[in-house]
Amino acid sequence: MGESPIERSMGTIRAVFWDLGGVIIRTEDRSRRVNWEDRLGLAPGELDQIVFAGEMGRKAALGEASASDVWTWVSERLGLDDQQAQVLRRDFWRGEDLDQDLVAYIRRLKSNFRTGLISNAWPEIRAQIENEWGIADAFDDLIISAEVRLAKPDPRIFRLALDRLGVEAGQALFVDDFTENTKAAAALGMHTVHFKNSGQAQEQVESILGSQAI
């Protein structure tokens, strides 16, 4: 039997959505990126902007380019030869860390809630999620921007995520480290948590879930 209109309007949380980069996967060691910025005369944080927010990075996030396309564009933009480009690509990702404790928490949530991932990511990310990191089982659905050709904070990606898990906005909670993304989700009526660190995020999630929490 389906929910009554009254039950659907009560705002009971049925699904918890999570961001990937900056939340589940975080850059804990930025030293190699800082070294490259110093070497190339870039401002602090500029390398991240070039890779992710540059023309080709934005295209990759919408499924219009591959990771190889991005790194070719980046190397040309920075004037690197092939060997330098290979080293930069390797160094850029070396400080990334998978928060296994947070993934374990999401797996526990899945026993009582539907769980989803909403990530602005390049086309290759699904293979990493499923094969390299082995965390796909923590989620009922993976919404990857490159696959759906929509990227946060576009409200359409949140509506798609809600539809695919069969929940109303008021029945969903979304965790992300960018305020423009949490604001966009909140504008649709979703509950949100602005991620700062794993402990803070879990505490706020538990607070919102209240008596529903595991």
mmCIF file of C-alpha atoms in Angstrom:
data_model
loop_
_atom_site.group_PDB
_atom_site.id
_atom_site.type_symbol
_atom_site.label_atom_id
_atom_site.label_comp_id
_atom_site.label_asym_id
_atom_site.label_seq_id
_atom_site.Cartn_x
_atom_site.Cartn_y
_atom_site.Cartn_z
ATOM 1 C CA MET A 1 0.000 0.000 0.000
ATOM 2 C CA GLY A 2 1.339 3.441 -0.922
ATOM 3 C CA GLU A 3 1.658 6.410 1.379
ATOM 4 C CA SER A 4 -1.331 8.636 2.022
ATOM 5 C CA PRO A 5 -1.127 12.347 1.102
ATOM 6 C CA ILE A 6 -0.863 13.120 4.825
ATOM 7 C CA GLU A 7 2.071 10.751 5.266
ATOM 8 C CA ARG A 8 3.825 12.183 2.214
ATOM 9 C CA SER A 9 3.477 15.722 3.537
ATOM 10 C CA MET A 10 4.908 14.964 6.982
ATOM 11 C CA GLY A 11 8.469 15.330 5.754
ATOM 12 C CA THR A 12 9.712 11.965 7.015
ATOM 13 C CA ILE A 13 13.177 11.397 5.547
ATOM 14 C CA ARG A 14 13.227 8.431 3.193
ATOM 15 C CA ALA A 15 16.447 9.065 1.246
ATOM 16 C CA VAL A 16 19.888 10.497 1.970
ATOM 17 C CA PHE A 17 21.961 11.741 -0.967
ATOM 18 C CA TRP A 18 25.709 12.347 -0.804
ATOM 19 C CA ASP A 19 28.266 14.227 -2.861
ATOM 20 C CA LEU A 20 31.463 12.390 -3.786
ATOM 21 C CA GLY A 21 34.440 14.735 -4.287
ATOM 22 C CA GLY A 22 35.137 16.858 -1.216
ATOM 23 C CA VAL A 23 32.897 14.649 0.934
ATOM 24 C CA ILE A 24 33.543 10.920 0.480
ATOM 25 C CA ILE A 25 36.768 11.422 -1.475
ATOM 26 C CA ARG A 26 38.786 14.351 -0.130
ATOM 27 C CA THR A 27 42.130 15.952 -0.932
ATOM 28 C CA GLU A 28 43.854 15.469 2.421
ATOM 29 C CA ASP A 29 47.386 16.166 1.161
ATOM 30 C CA ARG A 30 47.676 19.173 -1.138
ATOM 31 C CA SER A 31 51.485 19.346 -1.035
ATOM 32 C CA ARG A 32 52.041 18.027 -4.558
ATOM 33 C CA ARG A 33 49.474 20.416 -6.031
ATOM 34 C CA VAL A 34 51.066 23.303 -4.098
ATOM 35 C CA ASN A 35 54.494 22.315 -5.415
ATOM 36 C CA TRP A 36 53.177 22.402 -8.977
ATOM 37 C CA GLU A 37 51.527 25.779 -8.400
ATOM 38 C CA ASP A 38 54.816 27.166 -7.082
ATOM 39 C CA ARG A 39 56.699 25.652 -9.996
ATOM 40 C CA LEU A 40 54.282 27.068 -12.575
ATOM 41 C CA GLY A 41 53.804 30.443 -10.911
ATOM 42 C CA LEU A 42 50.135 29.826 -10.175
ATOM 43 C CA ALA A 43 48.131 31.314 -7.326
ATOM 44 C CA PRO A 44 47.045 29.063 -4.452
ATOM 45 C CA GLY A 45 44.135 26.897 -5.625
ATOM 46 C CA GLU A 46 44.532 27.953 -9.249
ATOM 47 C CA LEU A 47 45.538 24.474 -10.415
ATOM 48 C CA ASP A 48 42.263 23.027 -9.155
ATOM 49 C CA GLN A 49 40.388 25.775 -10.980
ATOM 50 C CA ILE A 50 42.201 25.039 -14.236
ATOM 51 C CA VAL A 51 41.553 21.291 -13.998
ATOM 52 C CA PHE A 52 37.953 21.291 -12.780
ATOM 53 C CA ALA A 53 36.549 24.686 -13.789
ATOM 54 C CA GLY A 54 38.475 25.141 -17.005
ATOM 55 C CA GLU A 55 36.766 24.753 -20.355
ATOM 56 C CA MET A 56 37.599 21.063 -20.763
ATOM 57 C CA GLY A 57 36.891 20.137 -17.140
ATOM 58 C CA ARG A 58 33.411 21.621 -17.434
ATOM 59 C CA LYS A 59 32.844 19.672 -20.648
ATOM 60 C CA ALA A 60 33.982 16.431 -19.011
ATOM 61 C CA ALA A 61 31.545 17.005 -16.134
ATOM 62 C CA LEU A 62 28.757 17.068 -18.728
ATOM 63 C CA GLY A 63 30.005 13.992 -20.563
ATOM 64 C CA GLU A 64 31.320 15.987 -23.515
ATOM 65 C CA ALA A 65 35.004 15.151 -22.957
ATOM 66 C CA SER A 66 37.113 12.415 -21.348
ATOM 67 C CA ALA A 67 39.729 12.598 -18.612
ATOM 68 C CA SER A 68 42.412 12.293 -21.307
ATOM 69 C CA ASP A 69 40.913 15.284 -23.101
ATOM 70 C CA VAL A 70 41.059 17.281 -19.876
ATOM 71 C CA TRP A 71 44.699 16.500 -19.184
ATOM 72 C CA THR A 72 45.717 17.194 -22.774
ATOM 73 C CA TRP A 73 44.008 20.589 -22.512
ATOM 74 C CA VAL A 74 45.591 21.281 -19.108
ATOM 75 C CA SER A 75 49.085 20.418 -20.327
ATOM 76 C CA GLU A 76 48.683 22.682 -23.357
ATOM 77 C CA ARG A 77 47.292 25.469 -21.170
ATOM 78 C CA LEU A 78 50.309 25.186 -18.839
ATOM 79 C CA GLY A 79 52.886 24.628 -21.573
ATOM 80 C CA LEU A 80 53.984 21.169 -20.370
ATOM 81 C CA ASP A 81 55.708 18.501 -22.422
ATOM 82 C CA ASP A 82 54.408 14.921 -22.438
ATOM 83 C CA GLN A 83 56.571 13.730 -19.544
ATOM 84 C CA GLN A 84 55.687 16.724 -17.369
ATOM 85 C CA ALA A 85 52.013 16.237 -18.174
ATOM 86 C CA GLN A 86 52.148 12.597 -17.064
ATOM 87 C CA VAL A 87 53.833 13.514 -13.784
ATOM 88 C CA LEU A 88 51.340 16.313 -13.113
ATOM 89 C CA ARG A 89 48.388 14.006 -13.738
ATOM 90 C CA ARG A 90 49.833 11.417 -11.344
ATOM 91 C CA ASP A 91 50.746 13.983 -8.679
ATOM 92 C CA PHE A 92 47.406 15.773 -8.876
ATOM 93 C CA TRP A 93 45.482 12.765 -7.541
ATOM 94 C CA ARG A 94 48.057 11.483 -5.044
ATOM 95 C CA GLY A 95 46.648 13.430 -2.104
ATOM 96 C CA GLU A 96 43.124 12.017 -2.491
ATOM 97 C CA ASP A 97 41.797 9.922 0.365
ATOM 98 C CA LEU A 98 38.690 7.734 0.555
ATOM 99 C CA ASP A 99 36.844 8.179 3.868
ATOM 100 C CA GLN A 100 36.168 4.543 4.681
ATOM 101 C CA ASP A 101 34.492 5.419 7.998
ATOM 102 C CA LEU A 102 32.011 7.694 6.212
ATOM 103 C CA VAL A 103 31.302 4.993 3.620
ATOM 104 C CA ALA A 104 30.665 2.532 6.458
ATOM 105 C CA TYR A 105 28.220 5.041 7.977
ATOM 106 C CA ILE A 106 26.392 5.379 4.633
ATOM 107 C CA ARG A 107 26.169 1.589 4.394
ATOM 108 C CA ARG A 108 24.560 1.526 7.843
ATOM 109 C CA LEU A 109 22.103 4.221 6.799
ATOM 110 C CA LYS A 110 21.120 2.076 3.837
ATOM 111 C CA SER A 111 19.457 -0.428 6.142
ATOM 112 C CA ASN A 112 16.746 2.151 6.949
ATOM 113 C CA PHE A 113 16.932 4.709 4.132
ATOM 114 C CA ARG A 114 17.426 4.818 0.417
ATOM 115 C CA THR A 115 20.871 6.235 -0.370
ATOM 116 C CA GLY A 116 22.081 8.020 -3.475
ATOM 117 C CA LEU A 117 25.156 9.703 -4.866
ATOM 118 C CA ILE A 118 24.906 13.005 -6.760
ATOM 119 C CA SER A 119 28.317 13.858 -8.179
ATOM 120 C CA ASN A 120 29.691 16.339 -10.682
ATOM 121 C CA ALA A 121 32.243 13.996 -12.178
ATOM 122 C CA TRP A 122 33.938 12.946 -15.399
ATOM 123 C CA PRO A 123 32.837 9.901 -17.460
ATOM 124 C CA GLU A 124 35.453 7.560 -15.963
ATOM 125 C CA ILE A 125 34.247 7.928 -12.363
ATOM 126 C CA ARG A 126 31.744 5.049 -12.365
ATOM 127 C CA ALA A 127 34.517 2.526 -13.021
ATOM 128 C CA GLN A 128 36.484 3.951 -10.091
ATOM 129 C CA ILE A 129 33.446 3.866 -7.798
ATOM 130 C CA GLU A 130 32.598 0.294 -8.730
ATOM 131 C CA ASN A 131 36.006 -1.279 -9.300
ATOM 132 C CA GLU A 132 38.832 0.795 -7.805
ATOM 133 C CA TRP A 133 37.142 1.988 -4.604
ATOM 134 C CA GLY A 134 34.449 -0.692 -4.322
ATOM 135 C CA ILE A 135 31.841 1.616 -2.776
ATOM 136 C CA ALA A 136 28.934 1.337 -5.228
ATOM 137 C CA ASP A 137 27.126 -1.028 -2.865
ATOM 138 C CA ALA A 138 26.686 1.841 -0.365
ATOM 139 C CA PHE A 139 24.196 3.493 -2.736
ATOM 140 C CA ASP A 140 20.868 2.574 -4.264
ATOM 141 C CA ASP A 141 21.596 4.878 -7.199
ATOM 142 C CA LEU A 142 24.526 6.781 -8.680
ATOM 143 C CA ILE A 143 23.724 10.098 -10.355
ATOM 144 C CA ILE A 144 26.875 11.101 -12.229
ATOM 145 C CA SER A 145 26.806 14.405 -14.076
ATOM 146 C CA ALA A 146 28.769 13.124 -17.069
ATOM 147 C CA GLU A 147 26.222 10.349 -17.576
ATOM 148 C CA VAL A 148 23.043 12.398 -17.155
ATOM 149 C CA ARG A 149 24.453 15.532 -18.883
ATOM 150 C CA LEU A 150 23.376 17.697 -15.945
ATOM 151 C CA ALA A 151 25.566 19.204 -13.234
ATOM 152 C CA LYS A 152 24.960 20.709 -9.808
ATOM 153 C CA PRO A 153 23.669 23.267 -8.982
ATOM 154 C CA ASP A 154 21.229 22.799 -11.880
ATOM 155 C CA PRO A 155 17.937 21.904 -10.132
ATOM 156 C CA ARG A 156 17.197 19.333 -12.816
ATOM 157 C CA ILE A 157 19.874 16.980 -11.486
ATOM 158 C CA PHE A 158 18.253 17.010 -8.048
ATOM 159 C CA ARG A 159 14.807 16.403 -9.508
ATOM 160 C CA LEU A 160 16.219 13.475 -11.487
ATOM 161 C CA ALA A 161 17.819 12.018 -8.356
ATOM 162 C CA LEU A 162 14.551 12.325 -6.441
ATOM 163 C CA ASP A 163 12.557 10.739 -9.267
ATOM 164 C CA ARG A 164 14.956 7.826 -9.595
ATOM 165 C CA LEU A 165 14.620 6.985 -5.905
ATOM 166 C CA GLY A 166 10.903 7.721 -5.870
ATOM 167 C CA VAL A 167 10.909 10.333 -3.115
ATOM 168 C CA GLU A 168 9.607 13.872 -2.661
ATOM 169 C CA ALA A 169 12.044 16.737 -2.045
ATOM 170 C CA GLY A 170 10.865 17.077 1.550
ATOM 171 C CA GLN A 171 11.620 13.393 2.127
ATOM 172 C CA ALA A 172 15.251 13.732 1.077
ATOM 173 C CA LEU A 173 18.462 14.914 2.719
ATOM 174 C CA PHE A 174 21.474 16.045 0.681
ATOM 175 C CA VAL A 175 25.086 16.427 1.887
ATOM 176 C CA ASP A 176 27.573 18.503 -0.146
ATOM 177 C CA ASP A 177 30.651 20.646 0.505
ATOM 178 C CA PHE A 178 29.654 23.485 -1.857
ATOM 179 C CA THR A 179 27.077 25.947 -0.541
ATOM 180 C CA GLU A 180 25.758 26.717 -4.033
ATOM 181 C CA ASN A 181 24.778 23.049 -4.306
ATOM 182 C CA THR A 182 23.115 22.803 -0.902
ATOM 183 C CA LYS A 183 21.265 26.080 -1.576
ATOM 184 C CA ALA A 184 19.977 24.742 -4.907
ATOM 185 C CA ALA A 185 18.767 21.542 -3.236
ATOM 186 C CA ALA A 186 17.177 23.478 -0.377
ATOM 187 C CA ALA A 187 15.342 25.699 -2.879
ATOM 188 C CA LEU A 188 13.547 22.563 -4.083
ATOM 189 C CA GLY A 189 12.557 21.672 -0.534
ATOM 190 C CA MET A 190 15.285 19.139 0.276
ATOM 191 C CA HIS A 191 16.881 19.019 3.711
ATOM 192 C CA THR A 192 20.597 19.815 3.427
ATOM 193 C CA VAL A 193 23.881 19.563 5.302
ATOM 194 C CA HIS A 194 26.880 21.664 4.309
ATOM 195 C CA PHE A 195 29.829 19.289 4.695
ATOM 196 C CA LYS A 196 32.850 20.650 6.574
ATOM 197 C CA ASN A 197 34.244 17.451 8.022
ATOM 198 C CA SER A 198 33.035 13.895 8.475
ATOM 199 C CA GLY A 199 32.197 14.165 12.163
ATOM 200 C CA GLN A 200 30.245 17.398 11.752
ATOM 201 C CA ALA A 201 28.331 16.041 8.760
ATOM 202 C CA GLN A 202 27.348 12.807 10.475
ATOM 203 C CA GLU A 203 26.250 14.705 13.583
ATOM 204 C CA GLN A 204 24.050 17.034 11.523
ATOM 205 C CA VAL A 205 22.610 14.155 9.508
ATOM 206 C CA GLU A 206 21.721 12.379 12.757
ATOM 207 C CA SER A 207 20.130 15.566 14.079
ATOM 208 C CA ILE A 208 17.912 15.920 10.999
ATOM 209 C CA LEU A 209 16.971 12.238 10.990
ATOM 210 C CA GLY A 210 16.115 12.457 14.684
ATOM 211 C CA SER A 211 14.204 9.419 15.885
ATOM 212 C CA GLN A 212 14.595 7.856 12.435
ATOM 213 C CA ALA A 213 18.358 7.660 12.913
ATOM 214 C CA ILE A 214 19.895 4.237 13.258
#
